[in-house]
XYZ file of C-alpha atoms in Angstrom:
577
model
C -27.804 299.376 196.273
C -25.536 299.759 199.431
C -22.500 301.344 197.275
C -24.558 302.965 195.092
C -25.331 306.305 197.605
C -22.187 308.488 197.880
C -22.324 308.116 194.221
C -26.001 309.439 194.028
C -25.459 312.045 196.267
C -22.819 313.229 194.242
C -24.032 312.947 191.462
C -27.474 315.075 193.556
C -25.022 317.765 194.417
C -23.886 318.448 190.798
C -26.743 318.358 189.374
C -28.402 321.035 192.081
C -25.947 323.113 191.443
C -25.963 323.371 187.939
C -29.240 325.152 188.274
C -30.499 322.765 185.348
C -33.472 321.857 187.143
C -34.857 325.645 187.149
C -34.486 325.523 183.627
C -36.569 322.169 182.891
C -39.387 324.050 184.613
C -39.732 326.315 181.774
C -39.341 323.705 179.208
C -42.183 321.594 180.550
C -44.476 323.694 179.219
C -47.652 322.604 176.755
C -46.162 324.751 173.704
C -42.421 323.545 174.511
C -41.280 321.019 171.437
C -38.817 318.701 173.794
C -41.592 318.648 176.901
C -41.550 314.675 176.063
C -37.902 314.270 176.327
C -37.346 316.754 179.636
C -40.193 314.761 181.157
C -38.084 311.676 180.402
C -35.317 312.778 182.079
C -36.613 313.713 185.247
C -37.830 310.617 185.397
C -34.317 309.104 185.072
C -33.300 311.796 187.272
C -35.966 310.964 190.119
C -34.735 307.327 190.269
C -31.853 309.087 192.442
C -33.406 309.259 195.902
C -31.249 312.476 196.252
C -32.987 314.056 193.488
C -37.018 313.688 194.475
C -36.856 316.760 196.693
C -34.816 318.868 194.675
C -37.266 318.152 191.855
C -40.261 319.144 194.257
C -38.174 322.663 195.143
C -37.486 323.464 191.426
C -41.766 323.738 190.945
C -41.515 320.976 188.390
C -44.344 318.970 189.898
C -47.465 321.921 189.103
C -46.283 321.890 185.226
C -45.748 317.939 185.309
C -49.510 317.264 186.635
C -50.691 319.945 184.234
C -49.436 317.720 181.115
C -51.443 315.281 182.692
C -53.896 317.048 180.603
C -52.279 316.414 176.921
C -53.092 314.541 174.391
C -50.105 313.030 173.283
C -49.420 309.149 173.797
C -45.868 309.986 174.515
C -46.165 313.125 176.868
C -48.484 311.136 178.836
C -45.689 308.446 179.220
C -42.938 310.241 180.596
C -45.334 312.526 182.896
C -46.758 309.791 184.200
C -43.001 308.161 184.982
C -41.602 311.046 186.284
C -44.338 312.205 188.497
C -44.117 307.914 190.169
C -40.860 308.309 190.440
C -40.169 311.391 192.312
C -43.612 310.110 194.922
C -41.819 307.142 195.067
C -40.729 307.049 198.721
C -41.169 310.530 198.717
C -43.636 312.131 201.233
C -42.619 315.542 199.948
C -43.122 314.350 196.292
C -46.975 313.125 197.277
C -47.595 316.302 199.252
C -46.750 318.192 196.141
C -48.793 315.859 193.856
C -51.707 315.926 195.980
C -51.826 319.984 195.924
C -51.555 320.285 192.507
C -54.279 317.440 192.105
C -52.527 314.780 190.266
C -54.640 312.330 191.510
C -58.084 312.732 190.039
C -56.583 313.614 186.331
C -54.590 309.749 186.479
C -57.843 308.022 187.310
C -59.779 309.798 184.505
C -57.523 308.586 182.642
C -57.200 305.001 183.829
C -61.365 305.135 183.243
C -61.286 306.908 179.290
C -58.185 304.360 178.648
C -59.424 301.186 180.363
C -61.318 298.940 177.308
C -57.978 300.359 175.048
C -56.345 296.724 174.749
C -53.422 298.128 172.278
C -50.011 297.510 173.607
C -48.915 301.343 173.943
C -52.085 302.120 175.883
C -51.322 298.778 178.120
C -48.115 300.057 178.804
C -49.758 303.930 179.720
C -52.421 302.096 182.059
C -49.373 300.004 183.961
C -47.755 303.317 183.961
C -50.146 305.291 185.784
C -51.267 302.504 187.598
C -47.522 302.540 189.215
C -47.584 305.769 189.552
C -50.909 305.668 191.721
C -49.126 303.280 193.590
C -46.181 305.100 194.087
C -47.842 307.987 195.417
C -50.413 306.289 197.831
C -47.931 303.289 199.528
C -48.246 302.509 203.368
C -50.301 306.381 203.077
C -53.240 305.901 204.974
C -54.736 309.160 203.763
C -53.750 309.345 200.254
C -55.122 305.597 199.904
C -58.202 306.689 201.259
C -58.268 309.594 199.239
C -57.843 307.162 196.148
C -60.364 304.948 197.501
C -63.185 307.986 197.622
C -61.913 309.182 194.167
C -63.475 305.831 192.795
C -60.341 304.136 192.051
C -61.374 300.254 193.090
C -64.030 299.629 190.650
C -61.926 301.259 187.391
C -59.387 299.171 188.718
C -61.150 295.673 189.037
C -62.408 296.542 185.885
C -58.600 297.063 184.305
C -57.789 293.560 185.248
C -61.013 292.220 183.661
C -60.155 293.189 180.123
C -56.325 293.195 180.751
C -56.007 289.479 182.189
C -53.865 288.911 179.198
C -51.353 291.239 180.425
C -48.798 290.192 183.002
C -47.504 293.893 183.962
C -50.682 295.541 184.040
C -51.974 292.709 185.939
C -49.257 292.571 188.479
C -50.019 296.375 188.440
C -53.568 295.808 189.601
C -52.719 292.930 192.433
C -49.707 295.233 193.969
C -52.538 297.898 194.005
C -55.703 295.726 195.274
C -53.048 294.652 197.909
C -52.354 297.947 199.589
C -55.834 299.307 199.105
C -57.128 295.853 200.689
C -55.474 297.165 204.306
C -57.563 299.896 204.765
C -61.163 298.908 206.578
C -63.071 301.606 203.951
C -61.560 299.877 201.081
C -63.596 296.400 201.746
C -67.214 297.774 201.531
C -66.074 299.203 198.156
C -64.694 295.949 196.712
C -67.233 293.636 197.484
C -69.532 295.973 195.220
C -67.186 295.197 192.311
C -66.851 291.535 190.944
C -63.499 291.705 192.454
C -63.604 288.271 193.290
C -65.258 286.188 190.132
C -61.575 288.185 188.750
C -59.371 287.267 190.843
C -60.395 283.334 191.328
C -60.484 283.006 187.359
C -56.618 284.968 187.347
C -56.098 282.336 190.077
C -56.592 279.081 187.961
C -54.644 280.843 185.282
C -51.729 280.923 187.101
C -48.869 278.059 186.961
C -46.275 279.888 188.171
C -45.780 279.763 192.556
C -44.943 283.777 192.710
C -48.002 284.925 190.648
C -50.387 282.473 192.954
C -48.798 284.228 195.965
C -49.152 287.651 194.596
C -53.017 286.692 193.953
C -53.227 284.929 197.684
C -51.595 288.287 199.437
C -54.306 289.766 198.034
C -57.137 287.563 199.021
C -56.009 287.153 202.384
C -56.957 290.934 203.903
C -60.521 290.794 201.316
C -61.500 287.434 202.706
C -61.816 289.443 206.103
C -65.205 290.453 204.576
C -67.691 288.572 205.052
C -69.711 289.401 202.166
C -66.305 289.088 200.009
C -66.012 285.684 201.771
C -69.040 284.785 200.505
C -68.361 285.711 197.245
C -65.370 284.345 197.078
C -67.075 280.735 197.445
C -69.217 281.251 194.904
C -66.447 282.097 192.889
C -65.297 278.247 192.912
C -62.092 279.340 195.203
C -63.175 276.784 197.657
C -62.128 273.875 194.631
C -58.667 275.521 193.495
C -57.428 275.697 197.439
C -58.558 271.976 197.722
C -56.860 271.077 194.446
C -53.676 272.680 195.892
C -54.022 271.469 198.982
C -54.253 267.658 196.702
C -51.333 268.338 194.718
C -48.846 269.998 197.663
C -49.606 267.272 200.396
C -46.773 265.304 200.297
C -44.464 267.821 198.369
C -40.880 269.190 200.407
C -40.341 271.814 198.121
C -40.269 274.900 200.104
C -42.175 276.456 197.264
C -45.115 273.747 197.304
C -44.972 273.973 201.323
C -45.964 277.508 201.423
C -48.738 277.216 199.394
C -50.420 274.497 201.172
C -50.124 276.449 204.440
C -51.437 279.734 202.575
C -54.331 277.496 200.603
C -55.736 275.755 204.181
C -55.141 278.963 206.150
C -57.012 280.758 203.267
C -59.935 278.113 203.568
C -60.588 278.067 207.278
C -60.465 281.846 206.811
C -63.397 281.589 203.896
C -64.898 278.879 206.642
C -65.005 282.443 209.627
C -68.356 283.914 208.042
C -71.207 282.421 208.743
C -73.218 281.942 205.275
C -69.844 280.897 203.588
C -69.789 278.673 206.136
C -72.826 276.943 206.215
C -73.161 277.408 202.522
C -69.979 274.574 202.555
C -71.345 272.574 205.262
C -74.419 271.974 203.483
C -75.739 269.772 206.192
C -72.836 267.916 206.623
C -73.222 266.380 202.932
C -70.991 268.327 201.356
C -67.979 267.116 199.433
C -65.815 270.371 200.804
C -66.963 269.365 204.614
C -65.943 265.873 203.637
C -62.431 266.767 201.940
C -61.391 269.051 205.168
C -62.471 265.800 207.191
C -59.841 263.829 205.869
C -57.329 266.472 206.461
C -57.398 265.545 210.085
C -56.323 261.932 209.601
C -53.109 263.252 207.689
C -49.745 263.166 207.966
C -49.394 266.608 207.591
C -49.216 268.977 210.533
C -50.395 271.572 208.752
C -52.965 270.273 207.156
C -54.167 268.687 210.354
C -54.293 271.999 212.064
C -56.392 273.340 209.399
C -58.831 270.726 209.173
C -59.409 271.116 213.218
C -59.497 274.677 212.681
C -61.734 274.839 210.303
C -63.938 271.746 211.823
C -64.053 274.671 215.001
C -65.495 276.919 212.665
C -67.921 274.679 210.974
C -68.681 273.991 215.155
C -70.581 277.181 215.442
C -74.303 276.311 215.277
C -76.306 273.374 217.622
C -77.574 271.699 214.031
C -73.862 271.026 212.479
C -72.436 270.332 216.170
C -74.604 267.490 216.396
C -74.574 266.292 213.062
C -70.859 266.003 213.327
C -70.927 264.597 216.892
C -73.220 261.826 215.589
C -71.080 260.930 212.474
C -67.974 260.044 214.664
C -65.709 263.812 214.414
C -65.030 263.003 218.283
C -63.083 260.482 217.759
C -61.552 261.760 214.820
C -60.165 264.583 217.090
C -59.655 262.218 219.972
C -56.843 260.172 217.357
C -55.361 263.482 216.544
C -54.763 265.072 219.731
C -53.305 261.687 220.815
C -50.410 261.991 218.253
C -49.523 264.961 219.934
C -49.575 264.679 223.099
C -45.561 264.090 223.387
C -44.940 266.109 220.554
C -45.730 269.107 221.809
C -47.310 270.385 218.724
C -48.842 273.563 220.691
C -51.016 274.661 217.276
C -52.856 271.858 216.308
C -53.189 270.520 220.564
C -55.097 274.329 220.349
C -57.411 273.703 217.720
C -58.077 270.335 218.498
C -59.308 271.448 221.724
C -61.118 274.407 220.299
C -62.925 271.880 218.201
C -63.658 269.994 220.690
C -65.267 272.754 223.121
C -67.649 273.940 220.295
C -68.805 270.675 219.580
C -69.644 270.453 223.471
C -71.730 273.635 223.652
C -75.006 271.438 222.652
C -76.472 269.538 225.532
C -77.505 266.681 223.600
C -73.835 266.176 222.744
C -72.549 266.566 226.010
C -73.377 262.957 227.369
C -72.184 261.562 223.622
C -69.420 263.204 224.436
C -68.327 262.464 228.162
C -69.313 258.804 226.963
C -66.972 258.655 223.869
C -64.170 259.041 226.573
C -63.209 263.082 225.765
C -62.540 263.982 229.534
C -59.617 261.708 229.611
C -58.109 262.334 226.069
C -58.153 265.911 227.483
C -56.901 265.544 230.747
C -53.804 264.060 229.231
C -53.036 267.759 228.481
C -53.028 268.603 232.357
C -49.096 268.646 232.337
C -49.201 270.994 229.318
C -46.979 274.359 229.712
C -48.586 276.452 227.083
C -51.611 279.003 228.021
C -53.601 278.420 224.972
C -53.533 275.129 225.235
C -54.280 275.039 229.130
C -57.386 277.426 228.444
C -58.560 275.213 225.809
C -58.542 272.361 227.852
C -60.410 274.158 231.157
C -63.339 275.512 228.257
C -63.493 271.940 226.722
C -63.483 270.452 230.630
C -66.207 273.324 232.010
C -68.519 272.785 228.860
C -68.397 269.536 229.452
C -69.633 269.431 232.584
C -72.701 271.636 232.318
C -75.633 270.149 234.392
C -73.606 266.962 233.947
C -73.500 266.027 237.599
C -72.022 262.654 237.662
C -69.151 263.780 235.256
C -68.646 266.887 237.498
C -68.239 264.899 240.732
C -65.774 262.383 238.891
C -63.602 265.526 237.401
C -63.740 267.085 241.106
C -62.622 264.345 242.782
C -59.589 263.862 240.299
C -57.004 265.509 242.979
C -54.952 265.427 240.081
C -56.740 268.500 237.975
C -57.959 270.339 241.547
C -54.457 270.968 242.709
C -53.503 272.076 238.856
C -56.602 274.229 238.689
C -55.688 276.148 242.005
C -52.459 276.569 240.688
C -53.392 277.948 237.259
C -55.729 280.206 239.467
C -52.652 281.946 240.272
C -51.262 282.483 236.828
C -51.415 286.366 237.454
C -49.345 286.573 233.267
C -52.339 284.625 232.004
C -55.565 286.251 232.960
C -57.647 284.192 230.028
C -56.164 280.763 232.160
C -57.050 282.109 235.507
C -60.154 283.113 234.597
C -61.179 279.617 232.908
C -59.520 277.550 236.036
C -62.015 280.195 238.566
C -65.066 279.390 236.691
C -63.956 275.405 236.078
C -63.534 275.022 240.221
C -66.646 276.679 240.429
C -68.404 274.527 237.670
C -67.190 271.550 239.746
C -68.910 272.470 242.703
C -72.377 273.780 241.275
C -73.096 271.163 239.095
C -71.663 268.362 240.945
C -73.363 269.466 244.629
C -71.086 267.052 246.017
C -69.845 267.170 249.332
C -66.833 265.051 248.229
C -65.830 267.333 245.200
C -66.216 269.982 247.586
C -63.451 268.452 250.668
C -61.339 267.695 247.664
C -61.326 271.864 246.660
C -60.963 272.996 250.529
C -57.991 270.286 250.530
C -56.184 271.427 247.513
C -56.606 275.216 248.869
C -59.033 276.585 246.351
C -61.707 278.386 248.397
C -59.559 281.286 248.702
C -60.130 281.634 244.944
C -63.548 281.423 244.760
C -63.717 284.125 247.100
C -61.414 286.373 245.028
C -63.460 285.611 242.110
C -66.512 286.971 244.003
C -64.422 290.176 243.346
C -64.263 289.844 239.753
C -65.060 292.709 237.279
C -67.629 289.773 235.396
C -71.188 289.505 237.092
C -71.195 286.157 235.088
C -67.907 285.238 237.013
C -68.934 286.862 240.424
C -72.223 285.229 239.999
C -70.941 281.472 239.328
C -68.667 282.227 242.466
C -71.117 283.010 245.048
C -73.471 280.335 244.138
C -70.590 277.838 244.390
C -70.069 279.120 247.876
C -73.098 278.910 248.778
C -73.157 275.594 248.165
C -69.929 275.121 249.998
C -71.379 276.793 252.645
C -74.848 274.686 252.726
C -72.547 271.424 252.696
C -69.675 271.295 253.744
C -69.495 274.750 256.173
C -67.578 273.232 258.733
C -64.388 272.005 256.721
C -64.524 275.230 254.676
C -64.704 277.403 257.724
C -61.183 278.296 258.072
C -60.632 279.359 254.307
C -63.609 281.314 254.382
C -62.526 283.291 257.276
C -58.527 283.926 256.291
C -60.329 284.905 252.688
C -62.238 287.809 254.403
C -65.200 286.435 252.846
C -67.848 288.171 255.125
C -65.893 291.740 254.317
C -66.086 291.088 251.034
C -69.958 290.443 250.865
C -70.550 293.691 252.996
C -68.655 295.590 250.372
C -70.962 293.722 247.655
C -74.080 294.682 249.128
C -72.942 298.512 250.324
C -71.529 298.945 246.516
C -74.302 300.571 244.523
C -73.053 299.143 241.237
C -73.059 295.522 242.223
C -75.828 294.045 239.721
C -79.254 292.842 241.566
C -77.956 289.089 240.868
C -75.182 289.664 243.153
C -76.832 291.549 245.772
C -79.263 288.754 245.950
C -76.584 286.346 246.164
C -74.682 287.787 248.505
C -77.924 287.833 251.103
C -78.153 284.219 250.282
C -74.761 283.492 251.314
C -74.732 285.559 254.365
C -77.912 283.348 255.474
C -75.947 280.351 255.156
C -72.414 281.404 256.863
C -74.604 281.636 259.882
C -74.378 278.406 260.842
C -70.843 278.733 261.830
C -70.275 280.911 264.949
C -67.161 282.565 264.132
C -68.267 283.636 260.683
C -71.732 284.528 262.498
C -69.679 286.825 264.598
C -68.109 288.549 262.132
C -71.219 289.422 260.173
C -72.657 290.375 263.720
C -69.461 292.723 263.768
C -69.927 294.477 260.875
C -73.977 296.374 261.147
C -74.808 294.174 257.979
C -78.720 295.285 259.501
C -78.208 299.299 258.232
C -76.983 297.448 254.292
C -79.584 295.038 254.054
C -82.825 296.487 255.547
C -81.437 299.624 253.183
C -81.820 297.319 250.192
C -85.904 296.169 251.076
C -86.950 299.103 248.668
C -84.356 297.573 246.376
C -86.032 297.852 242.752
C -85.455 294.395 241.943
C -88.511 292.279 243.774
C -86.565 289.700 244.329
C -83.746 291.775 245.832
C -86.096 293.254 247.990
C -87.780 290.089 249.095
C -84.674 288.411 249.920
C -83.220 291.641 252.028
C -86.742 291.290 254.512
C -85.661 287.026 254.547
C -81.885 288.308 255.399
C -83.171 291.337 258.542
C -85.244 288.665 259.698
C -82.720 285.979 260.021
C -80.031 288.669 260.992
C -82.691 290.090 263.725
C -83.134 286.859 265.186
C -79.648 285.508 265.350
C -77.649 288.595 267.254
């Protein structure tokens, strides 16, 4: 189109200034003889981008949307061409047709005219449908305007009775697909049968662009869960696995699109939770058993989207442990050990985020320590990618939970310690410093082990655990003072030092003082301050800082067991200065 614009706006400038425009105004009238043919040419005329505002100056958009009310086939026609073209692009064009109320007359019409299967009126329904298009593209409003006006249903219904029809249809998908963006438009289409339409266009289609056109459209409704839902009960689910069969081992650029859009679309269907567990059915069912076999594969993609969607399937205790039992650990185990020198950072994610669901159970959590996941995962250790770092600390930290033998073994591994203090620093990555806080901490209160606990001093990680005592989570704040109480109760004297360059004791004054800090932390601060006693430099320091006036404040505390444990703390704190 490049050379085409001096030419246009030549051509613009001409015919502005010939005044002609003025003139079609008058002609466009319901008793004028030629209103057909003027409204034709305008039309021609507003396919020069040069010419849409002119055309909205000239008042030729009130008398087009008023022969939006005529009878004639024809008339119809070309009004309904020239008013899409001149919106097309065109904010001052939709402005204009949205004053004079264009709008509402088009979708009357697309409702009187929809069951008309005669090829004129097919070609007036594609017509308007354009021009609804036209005048509502990337418009947030205007599409929500549409939306209100009633336009999904009449338009689901169009491609019901006009499946036949390749324009119309196209028509319909372009329209579903910019509609589909908007939030509002979702509760409105899964009241329609929107999807029973679409999945029988779907196994219609041979051609690679149509199935595209039909998958951009699914994509943003899938995002509904009740759509989702009907969707599988549509029999999607068996046309994505039939693509998925007859792509696999294709190289045609064409073929390898598909598969990627077909598996992404099924883990997507996989994201709700009835869809879900209505394909799952209890681990018996022949679509859970297809996606299975995806992770064996040779195909990366396909192997991502089987761990994907086995991560999905991972969200209740019942399918986590029917899986676990029926050998999915290893399965994953296999795959993430073909990429561990590959560097695959996608499918190393998802294998892990498989993995971590599947640990959430306790009953699986021994199963799963046993069938040898620590180490598969620990070969990621060296790995430079965040995702695939905060995988591995969730798989690692549910792993461990009230696992104590498995939490002393990981806490010993010097190996992972100095890599978690490390990662505790990655100030870019606050998802990977949060998981490496809570994983040191994990170590510690599940293990109880003096030895896990030198190892942490050693590698320089108590300074973290105080920091995290900081943190804006009570969950995180919480797992940190417990661990250092622990540190505290066993291993005070080697942990001394760190405590006291952290500013530890500060830090618990300020907890306690705060009025916001939740009860759980006050508590757990007193706790801690109890046990930093037994070292006389910290003791000093707390003896420094009138921690009486905080704590004897905090008796009346709400919280019973706040209270209580502020009388043990005066106590203690009376008798030691």
């Amino acid at each position: 189109m490049g050379n085409q614009e001096p030419k246009d706006a030549e051509t613009s400038e001409k015919i502005q200034a010939s005044g002609i425009l003025q003139l079609f105004a008058s002609l466009l009238t319901p008793q004028s003889s030629c209103k057909a043919k003027v409204a034709n040419i305008i039309a021609e005329v507003a396919k020069n981008e040069f010419m849409r505002i002119p055309c909205v100056d000239a008042g030729l958009i009130s008398p087009l949307v008023q022969l939006l009310n005529s009878k004639d086939q024809e008339v119809l026609l070309q009004t309904g061409r020239a008013l899409g073209n001149i919106c097309y692009d065109s904010h001052e064009g939709r402005s204009a047709v949205d004053q004079a109320g264009g709008a509402q007359i088009v979708i009357d019409h697309l409702r009187s005219l929809c069951s008309l299967t005669d090829p004129a009126n097919e070609k007036l329904l594609t017509v308007f449908c354009g021009m609804l298009m036209n005048y509502s593209n990337e418009n947030d409003s205007l599409q929500a305007q549409l939306i209100n006006m009633g336009v999904i249903p009449t338009l689901v219904k169009l491609l019901g009775i006009h499946c036949q029809n390749a324009a119309l249809t196209e028509m319909c998908l372009v329209a579903f697909g910019n509609l589909a963006e908007l939030e509002s438009s979702k509760e409105q289409f899964a009241s329609t049968n929107i999807a029973e339409e679409l999945v029988k266009l779907f196994k219609k289609q041979i051609e690679h662009d149509k199935r595209e056109m039909i998958f951009e459209v699914l994509a943003p409704l899938a995002e509904n869960d009740a759509i989702k839902l009907q969707l599988v009960e549509a029999g999607l689910v068996e046309c994505l696995l039939e693509i998925v069969q007859q792509k696999v081992d294709s190289d045609k650029e064409d073929d390898i699109t598909e598969l990627k859009t077909g598996s992404d679309l099924m883990v997507l269907l996989l994201l709700g939770d009835e869809s879900m567990q209505k394909l799952f059915e209890g681990g018996k069912g022949s679509v859970f058993q297809r996606v299975l076999s995806w992770i064996p594969s040779n195909n990366h993609q396909l192997q991502l989207a089987g761990a994907l969607a086995i991560a999905n399937f991972a969200r209740n205790d019942g399918n986590c442990i029917h899986m676990v039992d029926n050998g999915i650990v290893e399965k994953l185990m296999d795959l993430l050990d073909r990429h561990v020198e590959d560097g695959n950072v996608t499918v190393q994610h998802a294998a892990l985020s498989a993995l971590r669901n599947l640990a959430i159970p306790v009953i699986n959590k021994a199963k799963m320590l046993s069938a040898g996941v620590t180490e598969a995962v620990l070969k990621f250790l060296k790995s430079e990618m965040p995702p695939v770092q905060f995988k591995l600390l969730g798989t690692l930290r549910m792993l461990i939970d009230a696992q104590a033998e498995a939490a002393e073994q990981l806490g010993k591994n010097v190996k992972l310690v100095e890599r978690l203090v490390e990662w505790c620093e990655a100030k870019d990555h606050a998802g990977v410093m949060g998981e490496s806080n809570r994983l040191l901490s994990a170590l510690i209160r599940h293990s109880k082990s003096k030895d896990v606990i030198k190892t942490i001093v050693q590698s320089g990680g108590i300074k973290h655990l105080v920091t995290m005592a900081t943190s804006e989570h009570v969950i995180m704040q919480n797992e940190a003072l417990v661990a250092l109480a622990l540190i505290a109760a066993l291993e005070l004297g080697t942990a001394e030092k760190d405590l006291e360059s952290a500013k530890l004791v500060q830090i618990l004054h300020r907890l306690l003082a705060d009025e916001r800090s939740a009860p759980e932390i006050k508590y757990n601060s007193m706790v801690l301050i109890c046990a930093l006693m037994g070292s006389e430099s910290l003791h000093k320091e707390v003896q420094d800082l009138a921690f009486l006036d905080v704590v004897s404040k905090l008796r009346s505390h709400e919280n019973k067991s706040v209270a209580q444990q502020a009388s043990l703390t005066e106590q203690r704190l009376t008798v030691e200065s």
